[in-house]
Short mmCIF file of C-alpha atoms in Angstrom, two decimals:
data_model
loop_
_atom_site.label_atom_id
_atom_site.label_comp_id
_atom_site.label_asym_id
_atom_site.label_seq_id
_atom_site.Cartn_x
_atom_site.Cartn_y
_atom_site.Cartn_z
CA MET A 40 0.15 -0.17 -0.13
CA GLY A 41 1.46 3.52 -0.59
CA ASP A 42 1.12 6.57 0.72
CA THR A 43 -1.72 9.35 0.20
CA ILE A 44 -0.63 12.87 -0.37
CA LYS A 45 -2.69 15.96 0.95
CA VAL A 46 -2.61 18.92 -1.47
CA GLY A 47 -4.16 21.65 0.34
CA ILE A 48 -5.77 25.60 -1.17
CA ALA A 49 -3.56 26.48 -3.76
CA ASP A 50 -1.29 23.71 -3.55
CA TYR A 51 -0.11 21.03 -5.44
CA ALA A 52 1.49 17.60 -5.48
CA ILE A 53 3.69 15.04 -7.74
CA CYS A 54 2.30 11.37 -7.29
CA LYS A 55 3.81 8.13 -8.13
CA SER A 56 1.78 4.49 -8.06
CA PRO A 57 1.03 3.24 -5.70
CA ASP A 58 0.67 6.34 -4.32
CA MET A 59 -2.41 8.20 -4.53
CA VAL A 60 -3.56 12.29 -4.02
CA THR A 61 -6.11 13.71 -2.32
CA THR A 62 -7.77 17.45 -2.12
CA ILE A 63 -10.29 17.66 0.97
CA GLY A 64 -13.13 20.28 0.55
CA LEU A 65 -13.14 21.42 -2.98
CA GLY A 66 -15.53 24.48 -3.11
CA SER A 67 -15.47 27.38 -6.26
CA CYS A 68 -11.75 26.05 -6.32
CA VAL A 69 -10.55 23.04 -8.73
CA GLY A 70 -9.19 19.89 -8.32
CA VAL A 71 -7.08 19.19 -11.89
CA VAL A 72 -5.16 15.87 -12.26
CA ILE A 73 -2.61 15.47 -14.98
CA TYR A 74 -2.03 11.94 -15.17
CA ASP A 75 0.61 9.98 -17.74
CA GLN A 76 -1.16 6.39 -17.86
CA MET A 77 2.41 4.96 -19.51
CA THR A 78 4.47 5.74 -16.06
CA LYS A 79 1.65 5.67 -13.48
CA THR A 80 2.46 9.48 -12.47
CA CYS A 81 0.00 12.46 -12.15
CA GLY A 82 0.04 15.40 -11.15
CA LEU A 83 -3.01 17.48 -8.42
CA ILE A 84 -3.63 21.20 -8.32
CA HIS A 85 -6.10 22.55 -6.09
CA VAL A 86 -6.74 26.77 -8.03
CA MET A 87 -8.46 28.68 -5.91
CA LEU A 88 -8.66 32.03 -8.92
CA PRO A 89 -9.11 31.87 -12.55
CA ASP A 90 -6.31 34.41 -13.69
CA SER A 91 -3.45 35.61 -12.55
CA THR A 92 -2.97 38.68 -14.11
CA ARG A 93 -6.55 40.35 -12.24
CA ILE A 94 -4.71 40.26 -8.94
CA ARG A 95 -1.48 42.08 -7.58
CA ALA A 96 -0.32 39.39 -5.13
CA ASN A 97 -0.18 36.81 -7.55
CA SER A 98 3.48 35.37 -7.00
CA ASN A 99 1.97 31.92 -5.85
CA LYS A 100 1.85 30.24 -8.99
CA ALA A 101 -0.83 27.50 -8.03
CA LYS A 102 -3.28 29.45 -6.97
CA PHE A 103 -4.36 30.51 -9.90
CA ALA A 104 -5.20 28.04 -12.92
CA ASP A 105 -3.60 30.78 -15.61
CA THR A 106 -0.63 30.23 -13.94
CA GLY A 107 -0.74 27.24 -12.22
CA ILE A 108 -1.32 24.36 -15.13
CA PRO A 109 1.61 25.58 -16.81
CA LEU A 110 3.92 25.23 -13.85
CA LEU A 111 2.39 21.46 -13.01
CA LEU A 112 3.44 20.40 -17.20
CA GLU A 113 6.84 22.00 -16.09
CA GLU A 114 6.55 19.73 -12.26
CA LEU A 115 5.11 16.48 -14.16
CA LYS A 116 7.95 17.08 -17.16
CA LYS A 117 10.29 17.34 -15.06
CA LYS A 118 9.48 12.78 -13.44
CA GLY A 119 9.66 12.13 -17.42
CA CYS A 120 6.20 12.93 -18.49
CA SER A 121 5.37 15.02 -21.36
CA GLY A 122 4.26 14.81 -24.67
CA ARG A 123 0.70 13.32 -26.14
CA GLY A 124 0.40 10.34 -23.65
CA LEU A 125 -0.73 13.09 -20.91
CA ARG A 126 -4.59 13.08 -19.59
CA ALA A 127 -6.54 15.22 -17.38
CA LYS A 128 -9.41 14.75 -14.64
CA ILE A 129 -10.49 17.79 -13.22
CA ALA A 130 -13.50 18.47 -10.45
CA GLY A 131 -14.90 21.20 -8.30
CA GLY A 132 -15.90 24.95 -9.57
CA ALA A 133 -19.12 24.75 -7.30
CA LYS A 134 -21.17 27.98 -6.30
CA MET A 135 -21.21 27.47 -2.67
CA PHE A 136 -23.81 30.44 -1.73
CA GLU A 137 -26.90 31.46 -3.79
CA PHE A 138 -26.50 35.09 -4.44
CA THR A 139 -29.27 37.42 -6.61
CA THR A 140 -26.77 39.73 -6.67
CA ASN A 141 -24.52 39.97 -10.07
CA ASN A 142 -21.34 39.83 -8.49
CA ASN A 143 -18.46 38.54 -10.08
CA ALA A 144 -16.88 37.17 -7.82
CA THR A 145 -19.90 34.52 -6.68
CA ASN A 146 -19.45 32.47 -10.12
CA VAL A 147 -15.98 32.03 -9.97
CA GLY A 148 -16.33 28.60 -9.93
CA GLU A 149 -17.41 28.97 -12.85
CA GLN A 150 -14.43 31.17 -14.36
CA ASN A 151 -12.43 28.95 -12.67
CA VAL A 152 -13.83 25.52 -14.89
CA GLU A 153 -13.13 27.94 -18.27
CA MET A 154 -10.28 28.85 -17.37
CA VAL A 155 -8.44 25.26 -16.67
CA LEU A 156 -10.62 24.33 -19.19
CA THR A 157 -8.91 26.10 -21.66
CA GLN A 158 -5.31 26.25 -20.65
CA LEU A 159 -5.51 22.32 -20.96
CA LYS A 160 -6.78 23.08 -24.40
CA LYS A 161 -4.01 25.07 -25.28
CA PHE A 162 -1.47 22.72 -24.52
CA GLY A 163 -3.51 19.60 -26.39
CA ILE A 164 -4.18 17.79 -23.08
CA PRO A 165 -7.56 16.00 -23.46
CA VAL A 166 -9.69 16.21 -20.79
CA MET A 167 -11.25 12.28 -19.80
CA ALA A 168 -13.69 13.70 -17.36
CA LYS A 169 -14.83 16.02 -15.22
CA ASP A 170 -17.65 16.68 -12.45
CA VAL A 171 -18.12 20.37 -11.89
CA GLY A 172 -20.17 22.92 -10.73
CA LEU A 173 -23.74 22.61 -8.82
CA ASN A 174 -23.91 23.81 -5.89
CA PHE A 175 -21.64 21.57 -3.30
CA GLY A 176 -18.50 21.08 -2.19
CA ARG A 177 -15.95 18.08 -3.36
CA THR A 178 -13.34 15.89 -2.19
CA VAL A 179 -10.82 14.02 -4.41
CA LEU A 180 -9.26 11.15 -4.54
CA PHE A 181 -6.68 9.89 -7.50
CA ASP A 182 -5.03 6.82 -7.76
CA PRO A 183 -2.56 7.06 -11.01
CA SER A 184 -1.94 3.33 -10.84
CA ASP A 185 -5.58 3.14 -12.61
CA ALA A 186 -6.26 6.50 -13.47
CA SER A 187 -9.77 7.13 -11.48
CA MET A 188 -10.87 9.81 -9.47
CA LYS A 189 -13.84 9.33 -6.43
CA ILE A 190 -15.25 12.31 -6.14
CA THR A 191 -17.15 12.41 -2.16
CA ALA A 192 -19.07 15.11 -1.19
CA ALA A 193 -21.33 15.61 1.65
CA GLY A 194 -24.72 13.98 2.01
CA LYS A 195 -24.01 12.27 -1.32
CA PRO A 196 -23.03 8.45 -2.53
CA PRO A 197 -19.55 8.74 -3.43
CA LYS A 198 -18.96 8.80 -7.15
CA VAL A 199 -15.74 7.70 -9.47
CA ILE A 200 -15.18 9.54 -12.69
CA MET B 201 -1.89 53.48 13.38
CA GLY B 202 -0.74 51.48 10.33
CA LEU B 203 -1.71 47.86 10.13
CA ASP B 204 -0.07 45.52 9.02
CA LYS B 205 -1.41 42.79 6.16
CA GLY B 206 -4.15 41.84 7.55
CA ASP B 207 -3.47 41.92 10.80
CA PHE B 208 -4.46 43.45 14.40
CA ASN B 209 -3.03 44.65 17.26
CA ASP B 210 -3.89 44.66 21.35
CA VAL B 211 -5.13 47.68 20.81
CA GLN B 212 -7.46 46.93 17.93
CA LYS B 213 -8.44 43.20 18.85
CA ASP B 214 -10.28 45.57 21.89
CA ILE B 215 -12.09 47.72 19.59
CA LEU B 216 -13.44 45.16 17.65
CA LYS B 217 -14.40 42.73 20.78
CA GLU B 218 -15.86 46.08 22.45
CA ILE B 219 -18.15 46.38 18.90
CA GLY B 220 -18.58 42.85 19.75
CA ASN B 221 -20.00 43.70 23.68
CA ILE B 222 -22.37 46.45 22.05
CA GLY B 223 -23.86 44.16 19.49
CA ILE B 224 -24.94 41.89 22.23
CA GLY B 225 -27.37 43.63 23.96
CA SER B 226 -29.99 43.52 20.33
CA ALA B 227 -28.60 40.47 19.74
CA THR B 228 -29.81 38.60 23.29
CA THR B 229 -33.00 40.64 23.04
CA ALA B 230 -33.99 39.66 19.87
CA MET B 231 -32.60 36.13 20.34
CA SER B 232 -34.71 35.42 23.18
CA PHE B 233 -38.21 37.00 21.77
CA MET B 234 -37.63 34.51 18.77
CA PHE B 235 -36.59 31.36 21.18
CA HIS B 236 -39.79 32.80 23.60
CA SER B 237 -37.26 31.89 26.27
CA LYS B 238 -34.44 33.66 28.06
CA LEU B 239 -31.08 33.44 26.28
CA THR B 240 -27.93 34.78 26.86
CA VAL B 241 -25.73 35.77 23.71
CA ASP B 242 -22.02 36.38 24.28
CA PHE B 243 -19.08 37.12 22.05
CA THR B 244 -16.87 34.86 24.09
CA LYS B 245 -13.09 35.45 21.97
CA VAL B 246 -12.21 38.07 19.67
CA LEU B 247 -9.07 36.44 17.33
CA ALA B 248 -7.36 37.80 14.56
CA LEU B 249 -7.05 34.32 12.93
CA GLU B 250 -5.40 32.20 9.84
CA PHE B 251 -7.92 30.87 7.70
CA ASP B 252 -6.30 27.29 8.49
CA GLU B 253 -6.76 27.84 11.93
CA VAL B 254 -10.05 28.55 11.74
CA LEU B 255 -10.42 25.48 9.91
CA ARG B 256 -8.73 23.38 13.25
CA LEU B 257 -11.33 25.15 15.55
CA LEU B 258 -14.42 23.78 12.78
CA GLY B 259 -12.57 20.25 13.41
CA GLY B 260 -10.67 20.26 9.88
CA GLU B 261 -11.76 20.73 5.31
CA ASP B 262 -14.59 18.07 5.75
CA GLU B 263 -16.40 18.45 8.97
CA LEU B 264 -19.18 18.80 8.15
CA ALA B 265 -20.34 22.84 8.73
CA VAL B 266 -23.60 24.95 8.68
CA SER B 267 -23.56 28.80 7.66
CA VAL B 268 -24.75 31.97 7.02
CA LEU B 269 -23.16 34.06 4.97
CA SER B 270 -23.77 37.65 4.48
CA VAL B 271 -21.66 40.48 2.04
CA PHE B 272 -21.40 43.99 3.44
CA GLU B 273 -21.19 46.88 1.04
CA GLY B 274 -20.68 50.33 1.18
CA ASP B 275 -17.69 52.63 2.69
CA ALA B 276 -16.41 49.50 3.39
CA ASP B 277 -16.75 45.89 1.47
CA GLY B 278 -16.98 42.27 3.30
CA MET B 279 -17.88 39.23 4.22
CA LEU B 280 -20.21 38.28 7.56
CA LEU B 281 -19.99 34.16 8.31
CA PHE B 282 -21.97 32.94 10.97
CA ILE B 283 -20.30 29.43 10.92
CA MET B 284 -21.02 26.46 13.25
CA LYS B 285 -20.49 22.83 13.40
CA LYS B 286 -23.20 20.54 12.11
CA ASP B 287 -23.88 19.20 15.85
CA GLN B 288 -23.83 22.46 16.83
CA ALA B 289 -26.15 23.97 14.56
CA ASP B 290 -28.75 20.76 15.18
CA ASN B 291 -28.64 21.74 18.86
CA LEU B 292 -29.42 25.60 18.07
CA VAL B 293 -32.76 24.43 15.96
CA ASN B 294 -33.62 21.81 17.67
CA MET B 295 -33.67 24.94 20.99
CA MET B 296 -35.40 27.04 18.48
CA MET B 297 -38.35 24.66 17.60
CA GLN B 298 -38.36 22.88 20.69
CA THR B 299 -37.73 19.61 19.07
CA HIS B 300 -35.27 16.96 20.21
CA GLU B 301 -34.25 15.16 16.38
CA GLN B 302 -30.71 14.19 14.76
CA ILE B 303 -31.28 16.04 11.42
CA GLU B 304 -30.33 14.91 8.23
CA GLY B 305 -31.37 17.29 6.14
CA TYR B 306 -32.27 20.54 6.68
CA SER B 307 -35.53 21.34 5.43
CA ASP B 308 -36.49 24.82 4.44
CA MET B 309 -38.03 25.33 8.09
CA GLN B 310 -34.90 24.15 9.94
CA GLN B 311 -32.85 26.08 7.43
CA SER B 312 -34.68 29.72 7.74
CA ALA B 313 -34.23 28.82 11.49
CA VAL B 314 -30.39 28.88 11.44
CA LYS B 315 -30.37 31.74 8.91
CA GLU B 316 -32.38 33.78 10.94
CA THR B 317 -29.93 33.40 13.71
CA GLY B 318 -27.03 34.17 11.48
CA ASN B 319 -28.63 37.90 10.11
CA ILE B 320 -29.30 38.12 13.90
CA ILE B 321 -25.58 37.75 15.11
CA GLY B 322 -24.47 39.15 11.91
CA GLY B 323 -26.98 42.44 11.46
CA SER B 324 -26.28 43.68 15.34
CA TYR B 325 -22.22 43.05 15.29
CA LEU B 326 -22.67 45.47 11.77
CA ALA B 327 -25.18 47.90 13.13
CA ALA B 328 -22.55 47.98 16.39
CA LEU B 329 -19.92 48.70 13.73
CA GLU B 330 -21.59 51.19 11.70
CA SER B 331 -22.33 53.83 14.52
CA PHE B 332 -19.04 52.95 16.53
CA THR B 333 -17.23 54.01 13.05
CA GLY B 334 -19.77 55.98 11.24
CA LEU B 335 -18.98 54.01 8.32
CA LYS B 336 -22.11 53.51 6.64
CA LEU B 337 -22.64 49.78 5.27
CA ARG B 338 -25.15 47.43 3.93
CA LEU B 339 -26.09 44.28 4.65
CA THR B 340 -27.28 41.61 1.44
CA PRO B 341 -30.29 38.97 2.64
CA PRO B 342 -28.16 35.84 3.95
CA GLN B 343 -27.70 32.88 2.00
CA ILE B 344 -27.06 29.08 3.79
CA CYS B 345 -24.85 26.34 3.28
CA ILE B 346 -24.64 23.28 4.48
CA ASP B 347 -21.39 21.69 3.57
CA MET B 348 -17.03 20.55 4.28
CA ALA B 349 -16.02 23.15 6.15
CA GLY B 350 -13.04 23.62 3.78
CA ALA B 351 -15.34 24.27 1.25
CA ILE B 352 -17.45 26.18 2.71
CA LEU B 353 -14.15 28.54 3.94
CA SER B 354 -13.34 28.60 0.54
CA VAL B 355 -15.78 31.60 -0.55
CA PRO B 356 -14.16 33.99 2.03
CA VAL B 357 -10.40 32.96 1.66
CA ILE B 358 -11.16 32.97 -2.57
CA GLN B 359 -12.80 37.00 -2.10
CA PHE B 360 -10.27 38.66 -0.01
CA GLY B 361 -7.92 35.97 0.05
CA GLN B 362 -5.93 38.65 -1.87
CA THR B 363 -5.72 41.11 0.51
CA GLY B 364 -3.93 39.17 3.87
CA ASP B 365 -4.60 35.37 4.79
CA LYS B 366 -6.12 36.53 7.86
CA ALA B 367 -10.26 36.70 8.73
CA PHE B 368 -11.16 38.50 12.15
CA LEU B 369 -13.53 35.70 14.68
CA VAL B 370 -15.73 36.53 17.31
CA GLU B 371 -17.10 33.27 18.35
CA SER B 372 -20.43 33.94 19.79
CA SER B 373 -21.53 31.41 22.47
CA PHE B 374 -26.00 30.88 22.90
CA ASP B 375 -27.11 30.01 26.26
CA ASP B 376 -30.19 28.22 27.67
CA GLU B 377 -31.10 26.10 30.28
CA GLU B 378 -31.14 22.99 28.29
CA TYR B 379 -28.29 24.21 25.10
CA ASP B 380 -24.94 25.22 25.26
CA ILE B 381 -24.55 26.68 21.50
CA ASN B 382 -21.34 27.53 19.92
CA GLY B 383 -20.44 29.34 16.87
CA PHE B 384 -17.83 31.88 14.83
CA LEU B 385 -18.47 35.41 13.17
CA LEU B 386 -15.81 35.36 10.96
CA MET B 387 -15.55 38.47 9.24
CA VAL B 388 -13.89 39.20 6.39
CA SER B 389 -12.79 42.75 4.74
CA GLU B 390 -11.11 44.32 1.89
CA PHE B 391 -7.33 45.63 3.57
CA ASP B 392 -8.45 48.88 2.60
CA SER B 393 -11.66 48.44 4.75
CA TYR B 394 -9.63 47.48 7.59
CA GLU B 395 -7.81 50.57 7.39
CA LYS B 396 -10.45 52.72 7.14
CA MET B 397 -12.48 50.94 10.70
CA CYS B 398 -8.96 51.78 12.20
CA ALA B 399 -8.64 55.24 10.64
CA VAL B 400 -11.41 55.80 12.50
CA PHE B 401 -10.79 54.38 16.09
CA PHE B 402 -6.98 56.37 14.96
CA PRO B 403 -7.69 59.75 13.67
CA GLU B 404 -4.75 61.13 13.83
CA GLY B 405 -3.54 58.48 11.40
#
């Protein structure tokens, strides 16, 4: 049995089978896993915001979708994972509170998902599965040995994508 | 008086706590009226905390929590998040509705009971803050969310995390003869807004 690596908010980790990687309590944040099934290696990043260019304090690249995805790819490349074998699965991007005001901060989840998909497309990485949006938090556990992403949410049966 | 990014000194904490004390009076009156019983509301502790410390107080990212969020805007912008562990919220609902049940999914009635409590606690605090500072603030209608503590707390973190990683937290408790319930009121604000509040306290700059 391997270990389970825990990734916090605005952070990332690289993980190789038999280890697994998890991130807990994704609200409007998005958990992105990029994996390579040949080497059974993956990287998970927990991004908070879509666009680093709109924020002054943007030194933490893992916080933003636009800088986080390139960072994750770079780290995967260091482990010998790059090119056409890479695939992605994503989860999160919920809208936790239902506000009637049209404040753009309230649909940051949607913007996060959009930016993640844009970045993955830009680098030519196919998205094999996603569980995004709606109004509940998610915990994800990714197993690089079979590329399965287990998603648990409060009061719902767990699902695997 | 300057303010370190997202940090408070002892004097500022005392002031924010004092505002809490002023807010208690109206909160207690409103809550006792609603609960039809003699109730004590207390803002026991005032802390400036990192968000992961708040998470620890709530029992971790995946601990089920019940929360009520209101946004305030006007002379200062921020959020008030009233959050409590699920078992504490269950007690609160039982206390309000005079029931004794283990609650699975919250009914509309139970949700609005929690929402109203959050509204009274948040509104009392904000009213006191307003009268103390002279800042004009508007509170939006409260919204409820029952989910993992980590997912809930990410909302204020995302909106105001850019300006500092600390929130201002007031621990509140409600007591009647039967229950002793603990909840937390978090105030998260733009850095500029904290400065405005403190500028009122220390006008010499």
